[in-house]
Structures are given as C-alpha cells and as structure tokens.
Amino acid sequence: MPALTAADTIRILVATDSHVGYNERDPVRGDDSWKSFEEVMRLAKAQDVDMVLLAGDLFHENKPSKKSMYQVLRALRKNCLGEKPCELELISDASEAFQGAFNHVNYEDQDINIAIPVFSIHGNHDDPSGENQLCALDLLQVSGYVNYYGRHNESDKINVKPILLQKGNTKLAMYGMSNVRDERLHRTFRTGNVTFFKPSIQEDDWFNLLSVHQNRNAHSETNYLPEAFLPDFLDLVVWGHEHECLIDPQYNPETNFHVIQPGSSVATSLCPGEAVSKYVAILSITGRDFKVEKHRLKTVRPFVMKEIILNDEPGMDQIALKEDNRTEITRYLIGLVEKLIEDAKTEWLEAQDEEDVDEETQAPLPLIRLRVEYTAPDGGKFNCENPQRFSNRFIGKVANVNDVVQFHQKKTITKRSKNDGEVPEQAVLDQLSMDTIKVEKLVKEFLTAQSLKILPQNSFGDAVSQFVDKDDKHAMEMFVKEALENQIKNLMELDQGDDDEVEEAMGQYRAKLEELFAAGHLKKNKSKTKPRPPNWDSDLDGPWADQPAALYRSDNEHSASASENASLFSSVPASRGRGRGSARSAAAPTTRKPAAPIKPAARPARGRKAPVLQEEEEEDVIMLDDDDDVDPEPARPARGGRKAPPAGARATQAKRTPARAVAAAATRQTLLAFSQAAKPARGAQELSDDEISGDDDEAFDPAPSTTRSTRRR
C-alpha cells in the first residue's frame, strides 16, 4: 500500500446526547441545549471536517417542539450547506442503510448542496413511535439535512450492516446500532441473534467504527450492554447515552478495541457525572490508525457540585449540641454556596478564548448543587432549613433556584421479612430525586413488593415508562383496558370452580403474559386519536391529543389486537363463549342445531299463499345459549288474520319469497354459533286485521338490527 498522506485522512466530528429541547420552558435555562448544539455545528464548519457523527439523543423528546425543530434546522442549514464538494465516496448500497422515501446519502443528491454530511442514529429519547414508527430524525432525513442510519425493524433479530465510505486510500466501515431496550438487547446478544456483517473485499484494510446508544455501566444484571458482547474486529466504539464526558480513548484489552464517550453537551441532571467539563472530539482516521483531538464547548452553562458531611465540618460537632441551631447552620451553608458561585464564574471565564473576553463579559448564571449529609452525632441534632426555601435565597445568582441544596442522612440498613411493609424505607425515599430517579427502576421495585393478580408487571412498567418518558397520554388507560379484557376472556373459557381455582388461573395467565412480553412476542396496543375538530383552539383549550375525548379505538382494531394476543396461547382458544365448560366451548363452533322454523304470517283473504320469512346466510341471527331451549313449532297455513312472527324471527330481517320456495325454506337449517346468550323467546303476539294494512310488500318493515352480539355465517 502506498504511503498515506493528509489527502487520505477522514476527519469526523463526534458528538452525542445534544438533548435539544431539554427544559426549554425554563426562563433561564430554556436555550442552553440548542446553543450548545449550534456551537458543535459551528465547530464542524470551522475545522473543515468531512462529516459529523451523532450517536443518539439529538432531541430530548421523540416529539420535539416547533422551537426545537426550528433551531436544529437553522444550525444545520447555516453550517452544513455549501459549495464545498464532499470528498467521501459511498461504496456500499445506500438502500440497505437508509430507509424511507429517500434511501440515498444526502450529499449525492443533485438537488441539495451538502458540504458537511451529518450521520446520526437515534437514542432512547428521540426513538421512533406512533402508528408509522417515525421519529424526528425521519423528518430531518426527508428534508435532506441528516443521514439517519442504524435503525432495526426487529429487536429480537438484529443485523448490523456497515456504511462503506472511502477517501483516498482510507476505507471506513461505519456501523450503527440505534437504541434498543437494554434488557431486550442483552437477551438478543445472549441468544446469538445479533449479526455483524463485514466487507467481503480487502477485509484487513477497513477501519471499523461502531456508534451505539446503550447503558455502558451495569445498573442491573441485564440493564446494560457489556463491551464483551461486541465483536473484536472493531477498531473504535463511539458510546452514546452515558452523559459523563470521557473523551479520551479507553482501550479494552479483552476485545482489543478503543471506546470514546463524548457525553452530553448540556446538563440534564445535577449529578457528579454532569459536573465535568463538556468536550466533543474530532476523529482523524488514516488507514487503520486514528487520533482524537478534543475541543471544549464554551457555551455550556457552568456547573459546580460539592458534597459535605455536616458533622465533619469545622465547629459543627459543637453546634449540633445546641437546642436551636438552624440559623448557624443556614449561615454556614450560605457561605459555601457563595464560594461555589464564584468558582463557577471563574472556571467559565478561564474556558473562553482571550479575544472573546473583556471587562464587560459576564458569565451566565451557574448551576450549583450542594449535597449535605446531616446525620447528627449522638446526643445532638442538626435543624436544617427547608431545601426550597434555602435555594430561593439565591434567585438572580444561580440558574437552579429550587434545588441548590440537597439534604440526606446516612443510609441505615435494616433486615426485613418478605411480608413486612410494601413501601421502601423513608431513608431510601429521601435519597431519591428527580435528577437520579429512573422510572423503570422505581416501578419495578414498587411492583415487586406488591402482589399483582391481574396486571402483568413488566407490561405495567412499560406502560408507565411510555406515559412518563414518551408523553403518551393514553398509555396507562390502554394497558389497563386491554389487561382486564384479556383476563376476563381467559376466565370465561374456564370450567366453573371455587375462588382458589379462579385465583390460580388468573396468576397463571398473568405469568404467561409476562413471559410473552419479556420474549417480545406480545403486541403493544397503540392509542389512536380522532381528528381534531375544526373549531378546536389549541392555545385556549390545550392540545387535542391530551383530551380524553380524543382517544379512539375501533371495534375492528380491538378484535384484531385481541385475536393476535390470544393466538399466542395454545391453551386459550380464541372463542367467545359464556364459560359453560371447556368441552362445550370447544364443540360449539362445529355443532349444528336446527333452527326453529319461522311461522308464516297470515295474509288477508286475497287468494294468495302466505309468505314465508326466510333467514339468509348473510343476515344477522340471534345467538341462543344451550339453556334457552325453544321448542320448534312447525309452520301452519294462515287462516283469517295475520299473526306476528316469534320474537326470534322479529330480530331478523324479514324477506318475502315466492310461494314455490316455501317447501325448500322449511327444510333449510341455519348454523348457529353459541357465543352469546339471548333472553328466552316470548310467545307470539296476536295482531288484528286492522293493524295490518296496505300491500303485501309493505306488510313487514325490516326490523332494526339487534344490539346483541351476533356472528355472520
């Protein structure tokens, strides 16, 4: 291979977790996320990179606001469009990497002048959702600004194919794995259903780069992606989702590849991992070698965090013995916060370029977090002020005016039996905050302590997660409705038994649902909304999708969904009975029962034969239960006045047939499916001749279709 030069170097700006739109309604911090993203794009243009690589969570929500979408499109248009030709050559088939209407790379589109292409995978915040499984990145792709790749149609069988790019003599195989639920992805790797495809030609000449958006640290046994699961032919892994900035490459001797973790460009929680300086990386690849050049982001709001043990601070052990020590403790903590504010301003000014700083330059209001462990010594007590009241003292000095201080006590571990309290200890609840809490973990811990009999636990947690994280207003309503309907359907198919047998059957069915959901076979219900009324004012009345009246689900969709879920259980037949016994329910669809002959109504004496009411196969019929035994009554010739048909015949549509069809109709049978019980038919009501008048064609108007559940044969 000839010697490689600068013309063979591929320069890539790498960033992750921009979270555009985070806290955008905050009057102080609302613009932080898009300002940081705009700085990233300006840096890409200033450094003249070949491409930008984003490893997930470009948006903070999968339904970003118009403001967030506007700011992202503005930053992309200002910095990615231009007359400069893109020197990257696409070698692989673009249709395999890019889905949608425009399945090609955007810089090869003759209608758009792309100078710096952007490649991105989706994360857990901006993942596809809804009926058509679309996300915000799909909008950016069809508009021509972003190349959205790494999307998997199936989470239980994942094929990872690379995008093959070349510049000079440097060949780049770029793999992408968009976010998949960590537990499910862990199981998919463990069962060997993840396949990585390698280039078939010149295998040793490719630099293999993978972008992934998963948990890197083990939060539980399966709630993360172990690096050992990834193939060892990779050269570098760009890890998204973790917000702590670890921009320097870390070598993994077990898998023989490096990992860089750029972290987030905006602080979304007040924790130690967010308090470190924020960087992005410019990755230079030449042949099989690479180097990382890190650039600190200067528009990021300064954030300083400190943790103290109050009893270890000077003089606090004596103050703890005083009766009323709140004022002294508050005064001491105020001094600490004031010192942190000054440190944050100094750190921000030092990070700026000298030409951008003058005497009038002011640092933005910083984020300050002081964690205070206030466990008092024996015989003493620390009387601390209310955290929010304490934080409000710094309005105009800090950006987070409601949570500057966080008080907590030393955690005490006590042994409890399994049947003791169902709620976590108060000490554990004190440790929880909106900055560190995980909805899935909280729901799992809470439900584990409960004794659910009907609702599946993992489906419950998923519905809560959809409600909280994905802002699906109807997720809980749809989940509870479907779970109750499925459980009732299952119980109706069982033999009659005592309460213990019913409770055991409910538990078995719930466990089966949990197994199927964990295996990924149980179909999730998707809520649909009615069209917004033309006179609906979203500014005055709120979003239409959030209204209870907007929720819509047709009977056909409900039946299809129930049938699909019911078909997953071999022990639960998809029949609609009244629970008279499993043997009877199974035999009902194949049992033929002769229908009771219909009494022909009498005609006025005109020399005509009486018409016969004939049941057509296309018409609705009343479903009779086994208990509703109606003795068949043979048809009798009409004499004198007309008689009304029986109640069962009135529920069907009356049709007039020729006289020569009477004999054939009398011997005709109708196949009934015994799935709904009908009230016992009452005796026919006599009608006088005066009540029946007019022509024979108008003797009987078609009866309205019954509201009882029927089956068409």
Coordinates of C-alpha atoms in Angstrom, one line a residue, residues 285-675:
I285 CA -8.6 8.3 10.5
T286 CA -5.7 7.5 8.2
G287 CA -5.6 3.9 7.1
R288 CA -6.1 1.7 10.2
D289 CA -4.7 4.4 12.6
F290 CA -6.7 7.1 14.3
K291 CA -6.1 10.0 16.7
V292 CA -8.5 12.1 18.7
E293 CA -8.4 15.9 19.0
K294 CA -10.7 17.1 21.8
H295 CA -12.4 20.6 21.8
R296 CA -14.1 22.0 24.9
L297 CA -17.5 23.5 24.5
K298 CA -17.6 27.1 25.6
T299 CA -21.3 27.9 25.6
V300 CA -22.2 25.2 28.2
R301 CA -23.6 26.7 31.4
P302 CA -21.1 26.3 34.3
F303 CA -21.9 23.7 36.8
V304 CA -20.2 23.1 40.2
M305 CA -21.1 20.4 42.7
K306 CA -19.9 19.7 46.2
E307 CA -20.7 17.1 48.8
I308 CA -20.1 17.6 52.5
I309 CA -20.7 15.7 55.7
L310 CA -22.0 18.4 58.1
N311 CA -20.7 16.7 61.2
D312 CA -17.1 16.8 59.8
E313 CA -17.2 20.5 59.1
P314 CA -15.2 22.7 61.5
G315 CA -17.2 23.5 64.6
M316 CA -20.3 21.7 63.6
D317 CA -20.0 19.0 66.2
Q318 CA -20.5 21.7 68.9
I319 CA -23.3 23.4 67.1
A320 CA -25.2 20.0 66.9
L321 CA -25.4 20.0 70.7
K322 CA -27.3 23.4 70.8
E323 CA -31.0 23.5 71.2
D324 CA -31.8 25.8 68.3
N325 CA -29.0 25.7 65.7
R326 CA -30.9 26.4 62.4
T327 CA -29.6 29.9 62.0
E328 CA -26.0 29.0 62.4
I329 CA -26.3 26.0 60.0
T330 CA -28.0 28.1 57.4
R331 CA -25.4 30.9 57.6
Y332 CA -22.6 28.4 57.2
L333 CA -24.2 26.7 54.2
I334 CA -24.9 30.1 52.5
G335 CA -21.2 30.8 52.7
L336 CA -20.4 27.5 51.0
V337 CA -22.8 28.2 48.2
E338 CA -21.5 31.7 47.6
K339 CA -18.0 30.2 47.3
L340 CA -19.2 27.7 44.7
I341 CA -20.9 30.5 42.7
E342 CA -17.6 32.4 42.5
D343 CA -15.7 29.2 41.5
A344 CA -18.2 28.5 38.7
K345 CA -17.8 32.0 37.2
T346 CA -14.0 31.8 37.3
E347 CA -14.0 28.4 35.7
W348 CA -16.2 29.6 32.8
L349 CA -14.1 32.7 32.1
E350 CA -11.0 30.6 32.0
A351 CA -12.5 28.3 29.4
Q352 CA -13.2 31.2 27.0
D353 CA -10.8 32.5 24.3
E354 CA -8.9 35.6 25.3
E355 CA -10.2 37.6 22.3
D356 CA -13.8 36.8 23.3
V357 CA -13.4 38.1 26.9
D358 CA -13.3 41.7 28.1
E359 CA -14.1 43.6 31.2
E360 CA -17.8 43.6 30.4
T361 CA -18.1 39.9 29.8
Q362 CA -20.4 38.2 32.3
A363 CA -20.6 34.6 32.9
P364 CA -24.1 33.0 32.7
L365 CA -25.9 32.1 35.9
P366 CA -24.3 28.8 37.1
L367 CA -25.8 25.6 38.2
I368 CA -24.9 24.9 41.8
R369 CA -25.6 21.7 43.8
L370 CA -24.6 21.3 47.4
R371 CA -25.3 17.8 48.9
V372 CA -25.3 17.8 52.7
E373 CA -25.2 14.7 54.7
Y374 CA -26.7 15.9 58.0
T375 CA -26.5 12.8 60.3
A376 CA -26.0 14.3 63.8
P377 CA -23.7 12.8 66.4
D378 CA -25.1 11.0 69.5
G379 CA -27.0 13.5 71.7
G380 CA -27.1 16.2 69.0
K381 CA -29.3 17.3 66.2
F382 CA -29.0 19.4 63.0
N383 CA -32.1 21.5 62.5
C384 CA -31.8 22.3 58.7
E385 CA -33.9 24.8 56.8
N386 CA -36.4 23.7 54.1
P387 CA -34.3 23.0 51.0
Q388 CA -36.5 25.0 48.6
R389 CA -36.7 28.0 51.0
F390 CA -32.9 27.8 51.3
S391 CA -32.5 27.6 47.5
N392 CA -34.8 30.6 46.9
R393 CA -32.3 32.8 48.7
F394 CA -30.1 32.7 45.5
I395 CA -32.7 34.0 43.0
G396 CA -30.7 36.0 40.4
K397 CA -27.4 34.3 41.4
V398 CA -27.9 30.8 40.2
A399 CA -29.9 29.1 37.4
N400 CA -31.5 26.4 39.5
V401 CA -33.3 28.4 42.2
N402 CA -35.3 25.5 43.6
D403 CA -32.8 22.7 44.2
V404 CA -29.4 24.3 45.2
V405 CA -29.1 22.2 48.3
Q406 CA -30.0 18.6 48.9
F407 CA -30.1 17.2 52.4
H408 CA -29.8 13.5 53.1
Q409 CA -28.9 11.3 56.0
K410 CA -26.6 8.3 56.3
K411 CA -28.4 5.2 55.0
T412 CA -29.2 2.6 57.6
I413 CA -29.8 -1.0 56.5
T414 CA -32.3 -3.0 58.4
K415 CA -33.4 -6.5 57.8
R416 CA -37.0 -7.1 57.0
S417 CA -39.0 -10.2 56.2
K418 CA -40.6 -10.5 52.8
N419 CA -44.1 -9.8 54.1
D420 CA -43.1 -6.7 56.0
G421 CA -44.2 -3.3 54.6
E422 CA -44.7 -2.9 50.9
V423 CA -43.3 0.6 50.7
P424 CA -39.5 1.4 50.6
E425 CA -37.9 2.8 53.7
Q426 CA -38.1 6.5 54.3
A427 CA -34.3 6.8 54.2
V428 CA -34.4 5.3 50.7
L429 CA -37.1 7.7 49.6
D430 CA -35.1 10.6 50.9
Q431 CA -32.3 9.6 48.6
L432 CA -34.5 9.7 45.5
S433 CA -34.7 12.9 43.5
M434 CA -35.9 13.7 40.0
D435 CA -32.3 14.0 38.9
T436 CA -31.2 10.5 39.7
I437 CA -34.5 8.5 39.6
K438 CA -35.2 6.0 36.8
V439 CA -38.9 5.4 36.2
E440 CA -38.4 1.8 35.1
K441 CA -36.3 1.0 38.2
L442 CA -38.8 2.7 40.6
V443 CA -41.8 0.9 39.1
K444 CA -40.0 -2.4 39.1
E445 CA -39.0 -2.0 42.8
F446 CA -42.5 -0.9 43.8
L447 CA -44.4 -3.6 41.9
T448 CA -42.0 -6.3 43.2
A449 CA -43.2 -5.6 46.7
Q450 CA -46.9 -5.8 45.6
S451 CA -49.0 -8.9 44.9
L452 CA -50.4 -8.3 41.4
K453 CA -53.1 -10.8 40.4
I454 CA -54.3 -9.4 37.1
L455 CA -51.9 -6.8 35.6
P456 CA -48.6 -8.1 34.2
Q457 CA -45.7 -6.5 36.0
N458 CA -43.3 -5.9 33.0
S459 CA -46.1 -4.6 30.8
F460 CA -47.2 -2.3 33.7
G461 CA -43.7 -0.9 33.9
D462 CA -43.5 -0.4 30.1
A463 CA -46.8 1.5 30.1
V464 CA -45.6 3.8 32.9
S465 CA -42.4 4.4 31.0
Q466 CA -44.3 5.3 27.9
F467 CA -46.6 7.6 29.9
V468 CA -43.6 9.4 31.6
D469 CA -40.8 9.3 29.0
K470 CA -42.7 9.3 25.7
D471 CA -45.5 11.5 26.8
D472 CA -48.2 9.0 25.7
K473 CA -51.2 10.4 27.5
H474 CA -53.3 7.2 26.9
A475 CA -50.7 4.5 27.6
M476 CA -52.0 3.6 31.0
E477 CA -55.6 3.7 30.0
M478 CA -55.0 1.4 27.0
F479 CA -52.9 -1.0 29.1
V480 CA -55.4 -1.4 31.9
K481 CA -58.3 -1.8 29.5
E482 CA -56.5 -4.5 27.4
A483 CA -55.3 -6.4 30.5
L484 CA -58.7 -6.6 32.1
E485 CA -60.4 -7.7 28.8
N486 CA -57.8 -10.4 28.2
Q487 CA -58.1 -11.7 31.8
I488 CA -61.9 -11.7 31.6
K489 CA -61.7 -13.5 28.3
N490 CA -59.5 -16.1 29.8
L491 CA -61.7 -16.7 32.8
M492 CA -64.8 -17.1 30.7
E493 CA -63.2 -20.1 29.0
L494 CA -62.5 -21.9 32.2
D495 CA -64.7 -24.5 34.0
Q496 CA -66.6 -23.3 36.9
G497 CA -64.6 -23.7 40.1
D498 CA -64.1 -22.2 43.5
D499 CA -62.3 -19.0 44.3
D500 CA -58.9 -20.7 44.8
E501 CA -59.0 -22.2 41.3
V502 CA -60.0 -18.9 39.7
E503 CA -57.2 -17.1 41.5
E504 CA -54.7 -19.7 40.4
A505 CA -55.9 -19.4 36.8
M506 CA -55.5 -15.6 36.9
G507 CA -52.0 -16.0 38.2
Q508 CA -51.0 -18.5 35.5
Y509 CA -52.4 -16.3 32.8
R510 CA -50.7 -13.2 34.2
A511 CA -47.4 -15.1 34.3
K512 CA -47.9 -16.3 30.7
L513 CA -48.4 -12.7 29.6
E514 CA -45.2 -11.6 31.4
E515 CA -43.2 -14.3 29.7
L516 CA -44.5 -13.4 26.2
F517 CA -43.8 -9.7 26.8
A518 CA -40.3 -10.4 28.0
A519 CA -39.8 -12.5 24.9
G520 CA -41.0 -9.7 22.7
H521 CA -44.0 -11.6 21.3
L522 CA -46.8 -9.7 22.9
K523 CA -48.1 -6.9 20.6
K524 CA -48.4 -3.5 22.2
N525 CA -51.6 -1.6 21.8
K526 CA -51.2 1.8 20.2
S527 CA -53.6 4.5 21.1
K528 CA -55.2 6.4 18.2
T529 CA -56.8 9.8 18.3
K530 CA -59.8 11.2 16.5
P531 CA -59.2 14.0 14.0
R532 CA -59.1 17.4 15.7
P533 CA -62.4 19.3 15.3
P534 CA -62.1 22.4 13.0
N535 CA -63.2 24.7 15.8
W536 CA -60.7 23.4 18.4
D537 CA -58.3 26.1 19.6
S538 CA -55.1 24.5 21.0
D539 CA -53.9 27.7 22.6
L540 CA -57.1 28.1 24.7
D541 CA -58.2 24.5 25.1
G542 CA -54.9 22.8 25.1
P543 CA -53.5 20.1 22.8
W544 CA -56.3 17.9 21.3
A545 CA -54.3 14.7 21.7
D546 CA -54.4 15.2 25.5
Q547 CA -58.1 15.4 25.7
P548 CA -60.0 12.2 26.9
A549 CA -62.5 12.6 24.1
A550 CA -59.7 12.4 21.5
L551 CA -58.9 8.8 22.3
Y552 CA -60.4 6.5 19.6
R553 CA -60.2 2.8 19.0
S554 CA -62.5 0.9 16.6
D555 CA -64.0 -2.4 17.4
N556 CA -62.3 -4.0 14.4
E557 CA -58.9 -2.9 15.7
H558 CA -59.8 -4.1 19.2
S559 CA -60.8 -7.5 17.9
A560 CA -57.7 -7.9 15.7
S561 CA -55.4 -7.0 18.6
A562 CA -57.2 -9.3 21.0
S563 CA -57.1 -12.1 18.4
E564 CA -53.4 -11.7 17.8
N565 CA -52.6 -11.7 21.6
A566 CA -55.0 -14.6 22.2
S567 CA -53.4 -16.7 19.4
L568 CA -50.1 -16.7 21.3
F569 CA -51.5 -19.0 23.9
S570 CA -52.0 -22.6 22.9
S571 CA -54.1 -23.3 26.0
V572 CA -56.6 -20.5 25.4
P573 CA -58.9 -21.0 22.5
A574 CA -59.9 -17.9 20.6
S575 CA -63.7 -18.5 21.0
R576 CA -66.4 -16.4 22.5
G577 CA -68.4 -18.4 25.0
R578 CA -70.1 -17.9 28.3
G579 CA -67.9 -20.2 30.2
R580 CA -70.2 -23.2 30.3
G581 CA -67.3 -25.6 30.2
S582 CA -64.2 -26.1 28.1
A583 CA -65.6 -29.1 26.3
R584 CA -68.8 -27.4 25.4
S585 CA -67.0 -24.2 24.3
A586 CA -64.7 -26.2 22.1
A587 CA -67.5 -28.1 20.4
A588 CA -69.7 -25.0 19.9
P589 CA -68.3 -23.9 16.6
T590 CA -68.8 -27.3 14.9
T591 CA -72.2 -28.2 16.4
R592 CA -75.2 -27.9 14.1
K593 CA -78.5 -27.2 15.7
P594 CA -81.7 -27.0 13.6
A595 CA -83.2 -23.6 13.7
A596 CA -86.8 -23.1 14.9
P597 CA -89.0 -22.8 11.8
I598 CA -90.5 -19.4 11.3
K599 CA -94.2 -19.1 11.5
P600 CA -95.5 -17.5 8.3
A601 CA -97.7 -14.5 8.9
A602 CA -101.3 -14.8 7.8
R603 CA -102.5 -12.7 4.8
P604 CA -105.9 -11.1 4.2
A605 CA -108.1 -13.3 2.1
R606 CA -107.0 -12.5 -1.4
G607 CA -106.4 -15.9 -2.7
R608 CA -102.7 -15.7 -2.3
K609 CA -100.4 -18.0 -0.4
A610 CA -98.9 -16.9 2.8
P611 CA -95.3 -15.5 2.6
V612 CA -92.5 -17.3 4.4
L613 CA -89.9 -15.5 6.3
Q614 CA -86.6 -16.9 5.2
E615 CA -83.3 -16.5 7.0
E616 CA -80.4 -15.7 4.7
E617 CA -76.9 -16.6 5.4
E618 CA -75.8 -13.0 5.1
E619 CA -78.2 -11.7 7.7
D620 CA -77.7 -11.4 11.4
V621 CA -79.2 -14.1 13.7
I622 CA -79.8 -14.2 17.4
M623 CA -77.3 -16.4 19.2
L624 CA -79.1 -18.8 21.5
D625 CA -77.4 -20.4 24.5
D626 CA -77.8 -24.1 25.4
D627 CA -80.1 -23.1 28.3
D628 CA -82.5 -21.2 26.1
D629 CA -84.4 -24.2 24.7
V630 CA -87.1 -23.1 22.3
D631 CA -89.3 -25.8 21.0
P632 CA -89.5 -25.7 17.2
E633 CA -93.0 -25.0 16.0
P634 CA -94.0 -26.2 12.5
A635 CA -95.4 -23.7 10.1
R636 CA -99.2 -23.6 9.9
P637 CA -101.2 -22.3 7.0
A638 CA -102.6 -18.9 7.6
R639 CA -106.3 -18.6 8.3
G640 CA -108.0 -15.4 8.7
G641 CA -105.9 -12.6 10.3
R642 CA -102.2 -12.4 10.3
K643 CA -100.0 -13.5 13.2
A644 CA -96.8 -11.8 14.2
P645 CA -93.6 -14.0 13.9
P646 CA -91.9 -15.2 17.1
A647 CA -89.5 -12.9 19.0
G648 CA -86.6 -14.7 17.5
A649 CA -87.9 -14.0 14.0
R650 CA -88.6 -10.3 14.7
A651 CA -84.9 -9.8 15.4
T652 CA -84.0 -10.9 11.8
Q653 CA -84.7 -9.1 8.6
A654 CA -88.0 -10.1 7.1
K655 CA -87.8 -11.1 3.4
R656 CA -90.6 -12.2 1.1
T657 CA -90.1 -15.3 -1.0
P658 CA -92.1 -16.9 -3.8
A659 CA -94.6 -19.5 -2.9
R660 CA -92.7 -22.2 -4.6
A661 CA -89.8 -21.7 -2.3
V662 CA -91.8 -22.4 0.8
A663 CA -91.0 -26.1 0.8
A664 CA -87.3 -25.5 0.4
A665 CA -87.2 -22.9 3.0
A666 CA -89.0 -25.1 5.5
T667 CA -86.2 -27.7 5.4
R668 CA -83.3 -25.2 5.4
Q669 CA -81.1 -25.0 8.5
T670 CA -79.1 -22.2 9.9
L671 CA -75.7 -22.8 11.6
L672 CA -75.7 -21.1 14.9
A673 CA -72.6 -20.2 17.0
F674 CA -73.4 -20.4 20.7
S675 CA -71.4 -17.5 21.9

